[in-house]
PDB file of C-alpha atoms in Angstrom:
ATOM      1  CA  UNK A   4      62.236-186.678 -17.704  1.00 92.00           C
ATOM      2  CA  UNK A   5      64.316-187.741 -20.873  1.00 96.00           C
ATOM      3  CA  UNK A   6      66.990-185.730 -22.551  1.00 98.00           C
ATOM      4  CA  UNK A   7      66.078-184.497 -26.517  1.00 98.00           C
ATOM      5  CA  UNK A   8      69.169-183.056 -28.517  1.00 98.00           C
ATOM      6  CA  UNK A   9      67.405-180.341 -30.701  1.00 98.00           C
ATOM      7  CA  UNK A  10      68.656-179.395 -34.198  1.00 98.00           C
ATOM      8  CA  UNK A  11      70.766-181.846 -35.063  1.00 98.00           C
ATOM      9  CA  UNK A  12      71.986-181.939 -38.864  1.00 98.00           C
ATOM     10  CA  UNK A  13      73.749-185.498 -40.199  1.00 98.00           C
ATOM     11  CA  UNK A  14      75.700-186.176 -43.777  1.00 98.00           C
ATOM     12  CA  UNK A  15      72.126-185.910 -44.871  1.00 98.00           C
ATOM     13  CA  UNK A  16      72.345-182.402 -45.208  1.00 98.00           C
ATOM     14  CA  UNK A  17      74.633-180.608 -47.372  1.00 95.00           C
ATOM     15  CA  UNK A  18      76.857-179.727 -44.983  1.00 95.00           C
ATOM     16  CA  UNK A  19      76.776-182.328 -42.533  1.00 95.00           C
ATOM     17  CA  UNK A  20      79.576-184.066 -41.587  1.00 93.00           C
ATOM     18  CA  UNK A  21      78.388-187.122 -39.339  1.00 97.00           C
ATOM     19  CA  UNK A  22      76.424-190.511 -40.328  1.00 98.00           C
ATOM     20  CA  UNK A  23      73.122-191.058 -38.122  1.00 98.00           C
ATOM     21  CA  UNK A  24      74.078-194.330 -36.306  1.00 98.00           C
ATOM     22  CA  UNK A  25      77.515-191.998 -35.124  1.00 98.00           C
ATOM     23  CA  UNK A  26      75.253-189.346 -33.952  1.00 98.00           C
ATOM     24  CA  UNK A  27      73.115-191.813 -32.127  1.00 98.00           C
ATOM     25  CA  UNK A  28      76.164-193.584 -30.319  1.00 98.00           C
ATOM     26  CA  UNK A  29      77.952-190.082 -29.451  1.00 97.00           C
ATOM     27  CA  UNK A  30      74.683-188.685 -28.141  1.00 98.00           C
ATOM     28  CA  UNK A  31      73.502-191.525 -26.444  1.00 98.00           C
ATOM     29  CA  UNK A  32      76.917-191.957 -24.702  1.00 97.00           C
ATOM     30  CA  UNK A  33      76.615-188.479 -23.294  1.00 97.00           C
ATOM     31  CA  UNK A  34      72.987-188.915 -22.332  1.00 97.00           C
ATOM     32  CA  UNK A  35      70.431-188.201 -24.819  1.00 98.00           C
ATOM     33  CA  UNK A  36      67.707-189.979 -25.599  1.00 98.00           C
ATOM     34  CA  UNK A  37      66.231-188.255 -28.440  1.00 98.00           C
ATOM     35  CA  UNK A  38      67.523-186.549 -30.940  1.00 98.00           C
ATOM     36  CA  UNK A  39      65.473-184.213 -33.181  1.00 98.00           C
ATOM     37  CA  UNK A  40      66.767-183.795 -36.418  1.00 98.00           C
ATOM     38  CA  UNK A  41      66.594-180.692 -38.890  1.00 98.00           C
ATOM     39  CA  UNK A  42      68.154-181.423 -41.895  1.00 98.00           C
ATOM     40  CA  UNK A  43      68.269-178.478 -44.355  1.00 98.00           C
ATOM     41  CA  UNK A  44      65.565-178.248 -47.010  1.00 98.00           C
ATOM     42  CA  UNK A  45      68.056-177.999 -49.727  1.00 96.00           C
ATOM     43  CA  UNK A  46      68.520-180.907 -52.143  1.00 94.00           C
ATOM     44  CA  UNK A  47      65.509-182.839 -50.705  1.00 97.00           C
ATOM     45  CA  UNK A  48      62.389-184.200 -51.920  1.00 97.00           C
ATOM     46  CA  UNK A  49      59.316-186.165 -51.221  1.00 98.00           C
ATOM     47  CA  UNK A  50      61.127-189.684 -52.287  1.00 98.00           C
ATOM     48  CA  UNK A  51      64.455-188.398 -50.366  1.00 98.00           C
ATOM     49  CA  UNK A  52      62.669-187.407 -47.174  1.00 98.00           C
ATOM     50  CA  UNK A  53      60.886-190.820 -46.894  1.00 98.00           C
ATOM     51  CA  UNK A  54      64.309-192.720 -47.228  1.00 98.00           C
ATOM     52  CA  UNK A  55      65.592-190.142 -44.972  1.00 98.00           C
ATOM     53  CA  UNK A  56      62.852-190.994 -42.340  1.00 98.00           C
ATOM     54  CA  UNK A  57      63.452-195.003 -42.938  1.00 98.00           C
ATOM     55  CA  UNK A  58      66.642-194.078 -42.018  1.00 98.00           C
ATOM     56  CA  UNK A  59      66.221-192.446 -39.268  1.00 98.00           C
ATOM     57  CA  UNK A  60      64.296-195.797 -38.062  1.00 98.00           C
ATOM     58  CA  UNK A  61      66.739-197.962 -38.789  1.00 98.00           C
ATOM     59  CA  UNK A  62      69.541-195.979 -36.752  1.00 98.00           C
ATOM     60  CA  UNK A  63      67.225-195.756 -33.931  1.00 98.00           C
ATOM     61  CA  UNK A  64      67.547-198.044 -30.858  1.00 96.00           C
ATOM     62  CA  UNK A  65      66.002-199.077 -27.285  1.00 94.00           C
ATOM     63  CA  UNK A  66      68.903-196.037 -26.078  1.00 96.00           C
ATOM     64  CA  UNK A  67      68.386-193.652 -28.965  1.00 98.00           C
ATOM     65  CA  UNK A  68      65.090-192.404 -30.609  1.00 98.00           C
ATOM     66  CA  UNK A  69      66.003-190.433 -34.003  1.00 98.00           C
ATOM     67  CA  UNK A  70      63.293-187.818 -34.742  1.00 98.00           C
ATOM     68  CA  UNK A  71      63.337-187.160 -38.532  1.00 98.00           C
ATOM     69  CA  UNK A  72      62.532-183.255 -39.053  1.00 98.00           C
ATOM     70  CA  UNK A  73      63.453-180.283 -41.854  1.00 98.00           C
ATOM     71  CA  UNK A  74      65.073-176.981 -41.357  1.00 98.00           C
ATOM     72  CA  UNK A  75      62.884-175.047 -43.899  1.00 98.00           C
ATOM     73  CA  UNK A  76      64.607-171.464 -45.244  1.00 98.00           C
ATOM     74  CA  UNK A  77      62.636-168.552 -46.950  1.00 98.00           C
ATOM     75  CA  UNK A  78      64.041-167.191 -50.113  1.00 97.00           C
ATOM     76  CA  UNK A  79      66.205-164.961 -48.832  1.00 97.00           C
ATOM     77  CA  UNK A  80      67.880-167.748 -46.941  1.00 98.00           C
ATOM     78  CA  UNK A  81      67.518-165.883 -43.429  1.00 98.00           C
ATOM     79  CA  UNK A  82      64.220-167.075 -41.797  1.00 98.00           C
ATOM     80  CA  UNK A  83      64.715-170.360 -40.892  1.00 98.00           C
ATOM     81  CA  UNK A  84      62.094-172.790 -39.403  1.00 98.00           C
ATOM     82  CA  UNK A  85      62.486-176.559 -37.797  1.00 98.00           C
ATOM     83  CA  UNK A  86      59.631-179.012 -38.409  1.00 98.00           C
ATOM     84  CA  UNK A  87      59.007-182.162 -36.952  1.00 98.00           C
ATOM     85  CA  UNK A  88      56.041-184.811 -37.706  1.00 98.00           C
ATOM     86  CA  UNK A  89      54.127-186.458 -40.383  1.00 96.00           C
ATOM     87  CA  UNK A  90      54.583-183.621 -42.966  1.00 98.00           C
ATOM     88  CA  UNK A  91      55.263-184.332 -46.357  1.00 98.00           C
ATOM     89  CA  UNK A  92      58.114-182.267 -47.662  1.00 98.00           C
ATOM     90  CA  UNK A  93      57.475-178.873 -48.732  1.00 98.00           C
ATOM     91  CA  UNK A  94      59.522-177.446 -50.918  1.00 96.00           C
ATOM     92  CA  UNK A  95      62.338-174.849 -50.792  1.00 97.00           C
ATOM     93  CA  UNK A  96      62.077-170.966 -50.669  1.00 97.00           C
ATOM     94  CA  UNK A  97      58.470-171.106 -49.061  1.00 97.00           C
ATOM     95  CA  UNK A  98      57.497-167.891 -47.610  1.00 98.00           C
ATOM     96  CA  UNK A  99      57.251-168.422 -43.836  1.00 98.00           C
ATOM     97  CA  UNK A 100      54.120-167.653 -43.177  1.00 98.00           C
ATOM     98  CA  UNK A 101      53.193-170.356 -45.906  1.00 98.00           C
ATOM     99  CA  UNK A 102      55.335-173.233 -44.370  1.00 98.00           C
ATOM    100  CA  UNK A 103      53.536-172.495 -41.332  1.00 98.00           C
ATOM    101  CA  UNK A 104      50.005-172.866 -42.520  1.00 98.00           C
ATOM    102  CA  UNK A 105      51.023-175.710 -43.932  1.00 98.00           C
ATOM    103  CA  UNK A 106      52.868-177.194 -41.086  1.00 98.00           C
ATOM    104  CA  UNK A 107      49.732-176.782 -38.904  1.00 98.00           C
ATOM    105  CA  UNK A 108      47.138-177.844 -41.662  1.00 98.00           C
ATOM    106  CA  UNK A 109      49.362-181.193 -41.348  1.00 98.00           C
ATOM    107  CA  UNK A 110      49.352-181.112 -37.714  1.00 97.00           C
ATOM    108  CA  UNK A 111      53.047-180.925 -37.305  1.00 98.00           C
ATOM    109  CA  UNK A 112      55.563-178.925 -34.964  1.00 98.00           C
ATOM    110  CA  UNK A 113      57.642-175.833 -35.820  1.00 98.00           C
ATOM    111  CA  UNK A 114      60.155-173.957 -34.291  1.00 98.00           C
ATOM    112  CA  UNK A 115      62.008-170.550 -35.422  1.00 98.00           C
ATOM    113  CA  UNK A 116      65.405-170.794 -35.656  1.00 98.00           C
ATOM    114  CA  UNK A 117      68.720-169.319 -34.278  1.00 98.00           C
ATOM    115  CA  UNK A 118      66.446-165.396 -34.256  1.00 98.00           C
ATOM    116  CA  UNK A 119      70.022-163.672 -34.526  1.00 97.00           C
ATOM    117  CA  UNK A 120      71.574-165.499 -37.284  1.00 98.00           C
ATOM    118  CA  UNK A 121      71.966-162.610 -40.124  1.00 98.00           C
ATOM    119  CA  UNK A 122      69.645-160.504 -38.048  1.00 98.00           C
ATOM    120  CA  UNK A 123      66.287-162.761 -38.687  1.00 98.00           C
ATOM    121  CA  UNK A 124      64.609-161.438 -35.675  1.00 98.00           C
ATOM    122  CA  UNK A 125      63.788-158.520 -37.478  1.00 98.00           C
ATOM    123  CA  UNK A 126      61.551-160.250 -40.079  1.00 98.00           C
ATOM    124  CA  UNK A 127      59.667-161.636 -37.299  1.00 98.00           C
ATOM    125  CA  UNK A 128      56.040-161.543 -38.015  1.00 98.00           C
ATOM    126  CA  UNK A 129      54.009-161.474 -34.873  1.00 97.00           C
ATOM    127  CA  UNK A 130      51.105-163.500 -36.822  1.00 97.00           C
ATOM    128  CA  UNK A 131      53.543-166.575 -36.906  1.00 98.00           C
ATOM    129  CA  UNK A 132      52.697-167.123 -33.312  1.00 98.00           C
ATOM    130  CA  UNK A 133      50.105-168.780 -33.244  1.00 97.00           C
ATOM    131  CA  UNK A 134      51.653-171.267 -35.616  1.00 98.00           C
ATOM    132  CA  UNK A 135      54.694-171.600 -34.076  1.00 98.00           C
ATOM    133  CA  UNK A 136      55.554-173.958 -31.025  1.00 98.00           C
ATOM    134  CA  UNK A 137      58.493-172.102 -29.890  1.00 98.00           C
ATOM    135  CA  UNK A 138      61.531-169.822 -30.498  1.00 98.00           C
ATOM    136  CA  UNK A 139      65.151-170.934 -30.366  1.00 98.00           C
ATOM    137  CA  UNK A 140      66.793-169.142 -28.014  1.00 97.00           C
ATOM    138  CA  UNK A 141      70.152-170.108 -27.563  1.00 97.00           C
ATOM    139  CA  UNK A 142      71.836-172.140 -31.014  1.00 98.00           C
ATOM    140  CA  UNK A 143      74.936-173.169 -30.020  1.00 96.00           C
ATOM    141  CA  UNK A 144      76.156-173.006 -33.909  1.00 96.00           C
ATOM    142  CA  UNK A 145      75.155-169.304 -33.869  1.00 96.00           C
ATOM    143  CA  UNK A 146      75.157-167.629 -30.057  1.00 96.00           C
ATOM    144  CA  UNK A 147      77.880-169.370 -29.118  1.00 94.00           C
ATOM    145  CA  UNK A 148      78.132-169.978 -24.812  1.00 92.00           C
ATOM    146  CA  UNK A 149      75.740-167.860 -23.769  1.00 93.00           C
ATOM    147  CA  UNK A 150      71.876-167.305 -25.257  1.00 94.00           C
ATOM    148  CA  UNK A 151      71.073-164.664 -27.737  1.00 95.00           C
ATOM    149  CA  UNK A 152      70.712-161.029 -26.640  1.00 92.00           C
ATOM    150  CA  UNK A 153      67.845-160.552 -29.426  1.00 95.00           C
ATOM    151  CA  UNK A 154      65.946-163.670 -29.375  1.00 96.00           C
ATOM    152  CA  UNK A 155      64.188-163.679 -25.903  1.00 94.00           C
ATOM    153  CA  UNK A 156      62.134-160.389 -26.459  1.00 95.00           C
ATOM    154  CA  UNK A 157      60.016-162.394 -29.446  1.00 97.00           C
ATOM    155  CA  UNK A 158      58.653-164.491 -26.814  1.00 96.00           C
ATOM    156  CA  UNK A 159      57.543-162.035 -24.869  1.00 94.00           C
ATOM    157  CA  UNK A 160      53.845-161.391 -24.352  1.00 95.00           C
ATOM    158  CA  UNK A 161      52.972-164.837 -25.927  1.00 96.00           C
ATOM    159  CA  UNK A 162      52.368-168.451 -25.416  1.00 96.00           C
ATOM    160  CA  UNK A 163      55.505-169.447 -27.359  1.00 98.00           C
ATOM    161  CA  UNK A 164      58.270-171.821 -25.633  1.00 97.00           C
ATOM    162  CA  UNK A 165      61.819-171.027 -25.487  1.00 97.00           C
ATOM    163  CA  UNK A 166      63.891-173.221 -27.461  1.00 98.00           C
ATOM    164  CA  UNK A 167      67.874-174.888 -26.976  1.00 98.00           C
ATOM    165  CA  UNK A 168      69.254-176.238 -30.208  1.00 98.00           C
ATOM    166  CA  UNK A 169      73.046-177.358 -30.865  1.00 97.00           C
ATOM    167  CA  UNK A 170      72.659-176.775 -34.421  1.00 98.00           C
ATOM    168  CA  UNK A 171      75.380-179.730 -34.766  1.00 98.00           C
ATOM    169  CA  UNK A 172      77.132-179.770 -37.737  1.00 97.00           C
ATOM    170  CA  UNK A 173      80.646-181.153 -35.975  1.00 93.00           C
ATOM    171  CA  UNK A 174      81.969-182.155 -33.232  1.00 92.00           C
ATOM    172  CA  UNK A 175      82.604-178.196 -31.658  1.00 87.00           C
ATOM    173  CA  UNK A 176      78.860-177.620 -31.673  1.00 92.00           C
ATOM    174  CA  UNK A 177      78.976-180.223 -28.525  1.00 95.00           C
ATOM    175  CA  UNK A 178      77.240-178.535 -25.647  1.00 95.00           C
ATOM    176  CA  UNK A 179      75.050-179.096 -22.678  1.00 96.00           C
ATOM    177  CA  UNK A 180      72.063-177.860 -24.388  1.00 98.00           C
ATOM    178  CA  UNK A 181      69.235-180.368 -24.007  1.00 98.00           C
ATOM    179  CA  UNK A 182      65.265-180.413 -24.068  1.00 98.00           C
ATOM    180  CA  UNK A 183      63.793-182.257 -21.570  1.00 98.00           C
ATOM    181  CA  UNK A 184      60.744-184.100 -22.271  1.00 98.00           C
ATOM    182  CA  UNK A 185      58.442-186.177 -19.489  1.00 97.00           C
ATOM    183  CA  UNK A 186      57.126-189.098 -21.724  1.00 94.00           C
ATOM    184  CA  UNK A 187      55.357-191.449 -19.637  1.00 81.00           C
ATOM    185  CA  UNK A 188      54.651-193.459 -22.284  1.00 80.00           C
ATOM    186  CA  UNK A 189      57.066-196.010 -24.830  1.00 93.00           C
ATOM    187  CA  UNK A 190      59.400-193.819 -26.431  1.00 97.00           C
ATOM    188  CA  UNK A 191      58.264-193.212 -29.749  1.00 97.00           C
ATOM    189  CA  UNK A 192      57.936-190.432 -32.909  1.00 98.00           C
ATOM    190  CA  UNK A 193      54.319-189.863 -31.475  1.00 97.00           C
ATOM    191  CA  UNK A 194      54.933-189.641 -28.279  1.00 97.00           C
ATOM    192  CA  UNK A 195      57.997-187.243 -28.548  1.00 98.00           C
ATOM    193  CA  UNK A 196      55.483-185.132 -30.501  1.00 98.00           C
ATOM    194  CA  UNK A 197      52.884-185.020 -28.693  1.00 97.00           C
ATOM    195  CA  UNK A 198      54.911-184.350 -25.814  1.00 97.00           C
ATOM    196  CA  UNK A 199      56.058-181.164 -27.472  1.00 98.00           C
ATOM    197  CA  UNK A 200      52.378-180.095 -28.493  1.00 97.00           C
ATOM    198  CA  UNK A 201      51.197-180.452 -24.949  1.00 97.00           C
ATOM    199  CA  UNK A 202      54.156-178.441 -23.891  1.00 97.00           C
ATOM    200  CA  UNK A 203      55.067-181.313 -21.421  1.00 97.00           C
ATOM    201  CA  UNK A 204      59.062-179.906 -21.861  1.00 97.00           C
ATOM    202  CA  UNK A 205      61.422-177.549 -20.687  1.00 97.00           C
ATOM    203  CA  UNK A 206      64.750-176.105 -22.056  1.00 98.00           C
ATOM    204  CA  UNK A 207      68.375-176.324 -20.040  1.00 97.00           C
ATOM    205  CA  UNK A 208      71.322-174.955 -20.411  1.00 96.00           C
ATOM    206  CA  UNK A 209      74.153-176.344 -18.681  1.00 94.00           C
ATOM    207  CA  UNK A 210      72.161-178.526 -16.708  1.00 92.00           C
ATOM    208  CA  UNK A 211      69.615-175.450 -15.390  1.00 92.00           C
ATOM    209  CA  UNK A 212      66.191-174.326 -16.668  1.00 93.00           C
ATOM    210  CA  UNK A 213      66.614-171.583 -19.580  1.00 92.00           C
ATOM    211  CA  UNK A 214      64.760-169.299 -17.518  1.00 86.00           C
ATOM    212  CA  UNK A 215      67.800-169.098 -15.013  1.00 87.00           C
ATOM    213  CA  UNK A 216      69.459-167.319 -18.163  1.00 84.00           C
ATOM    214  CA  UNK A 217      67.262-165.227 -19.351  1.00 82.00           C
ATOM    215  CA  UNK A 218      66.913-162.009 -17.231  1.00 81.00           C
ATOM    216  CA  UNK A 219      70.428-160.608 -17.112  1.00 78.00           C
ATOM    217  CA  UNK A 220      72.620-161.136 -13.811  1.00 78.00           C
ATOM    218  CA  UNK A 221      75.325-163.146 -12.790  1.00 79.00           C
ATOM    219  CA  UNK A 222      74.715-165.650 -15.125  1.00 82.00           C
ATOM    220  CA  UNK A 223      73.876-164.598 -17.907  1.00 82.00           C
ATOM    221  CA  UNK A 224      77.036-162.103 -17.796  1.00 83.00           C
ATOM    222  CA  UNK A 225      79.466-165.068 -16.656  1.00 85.00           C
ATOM    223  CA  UNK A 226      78.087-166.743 -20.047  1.00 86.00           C
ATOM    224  CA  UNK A 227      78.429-163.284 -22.197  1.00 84.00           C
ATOM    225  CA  UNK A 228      81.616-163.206 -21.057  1.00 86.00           C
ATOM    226  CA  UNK A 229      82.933-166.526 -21.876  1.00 81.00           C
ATOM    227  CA  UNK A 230      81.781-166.306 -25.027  1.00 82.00           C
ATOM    228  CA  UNK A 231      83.407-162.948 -25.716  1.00 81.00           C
ATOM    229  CA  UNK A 232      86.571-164.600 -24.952  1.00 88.00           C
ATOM    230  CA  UNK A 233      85.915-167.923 -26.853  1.00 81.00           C
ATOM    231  CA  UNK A 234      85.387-165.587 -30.037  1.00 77.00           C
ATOM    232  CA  UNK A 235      88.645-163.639 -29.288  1.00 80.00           C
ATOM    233  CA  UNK A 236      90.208-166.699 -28.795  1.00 74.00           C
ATOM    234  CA  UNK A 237      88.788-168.070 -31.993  1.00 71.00           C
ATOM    235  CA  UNK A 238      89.751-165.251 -34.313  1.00 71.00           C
ATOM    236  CA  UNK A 239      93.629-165.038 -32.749  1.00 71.00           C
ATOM    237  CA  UNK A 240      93.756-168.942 -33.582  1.00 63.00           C
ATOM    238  CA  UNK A 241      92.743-168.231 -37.303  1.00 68.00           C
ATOM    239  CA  UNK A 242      94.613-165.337 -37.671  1.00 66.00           C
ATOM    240  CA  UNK A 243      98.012-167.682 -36.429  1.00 64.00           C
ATOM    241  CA  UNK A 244      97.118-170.333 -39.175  1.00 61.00           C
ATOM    242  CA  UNK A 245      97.337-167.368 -41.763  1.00 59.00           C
ATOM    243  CA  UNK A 246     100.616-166.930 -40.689  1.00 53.00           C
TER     244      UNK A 246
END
């Protein structure tokens, strides 16, 4: 099994901070051997995603495999969807159920993102699922230490897999959150992908499968209550610096 950093964002996106080959070195020191990208749809296009993807190449290594991929948001700026694989780009603003059929049509990979982020869960469409790979669970950017109390529930009943993305913007979005993938083959785009597709993969958090997490018990309320106390913690801090 190799370790996959999901949702990764570099100066390539608006508000990225961090060049490619840094990600690849800081990742790769702490264990990763993958990273999948998802910079944001904004400002690209066709010409800019295929520099983007030589890029991504040329950063790449024997240690560390960049994925390029595209975090694709609706109109309203609240759905958001990651995309990996040979997919052209798409546009902005796409209604999600569009993106989708056009994801699959090129026979790539997407992912709904960070389901609590200003409340998206609640424009889930049930008739994404059979276009979707996955739901992202736990986003480190936007749930914090412990997995979202609203996201596992659209998972349940269906085939979809849970999901662990950093959502790294800078260096605080750090976090044992990793997707594990068992390649037997050379690491490569394809074979990261088609890992994925076959579901050959597993979310961790911390080290331990998601689905220790999920149901709530000792866990699960150890990590709700850290991150209570790493927001409290958080908003005391700013509210000293207004001082």
């Amino acid at each position: 099994m190799i370790k996959a950093a999901c949702h990764i964002h570099s100066e390539w996106s608006y508000d990225g901070k961090w060049s490619l080959p840094k990600l690849a070195a800081e990742f790769g020191r702490r264990g990763y051997r993958v990273l999948l990208m998802t910079e944001h749809d904004r400002g690209f296009t066709q010409a800019r995603l295929l520099e983007y993807r030589d890029a991504c190449a040329q950063a790449s290594s024997e240690t560390v495999l960049i994925v390029p991929g595209i975090e694709y948001s609706d109109a309203d700026n609240i759905v958001h969807t990651l995309v990996w694989g040979l997919v052209s780009f798409l546009g902005e603003a796409l209604p999600t159920m569009e993106l989708l059929q056009r994801v699959e049509a090129a026979k790539g990979v997407a992912v709904f993102a960070h389901p609590s982020r200003k409340e998206a869960w609640k424009k889930f469409d049930r008739q994404w699922c059979s276009k979707l790979l996955g739901v992202e669970i736990w986003n480190r950017k936007t749930d914090g230490w412990a997995p979202s109390k609203t996201a596992a529930p659209l998972i349940q009943g269906t085939s979809l897999l849970p999901f662990v993305g950093m959502d790294f913007h800078t260096q605080r979005q750090f976090f044992p959150l990793a997707t594990e993938l068992e390649i037997q083959s050379p690491i490569t785009e394809t074979s990261v992908l088609e890992c994925l597709k076959s579901r050959r993969c597993r979310a961790t958090g911390l080290n331990m499968s998601l689905e220790e997490f999920l149901p709530q018990g000792w866990r699960r309320s150890g990590l709700q209550a850290a991150e209570y106390g790493r927001r409290a913690a958080a908003l005391t801090f700013r509210k000293l610096k207004l001082v």
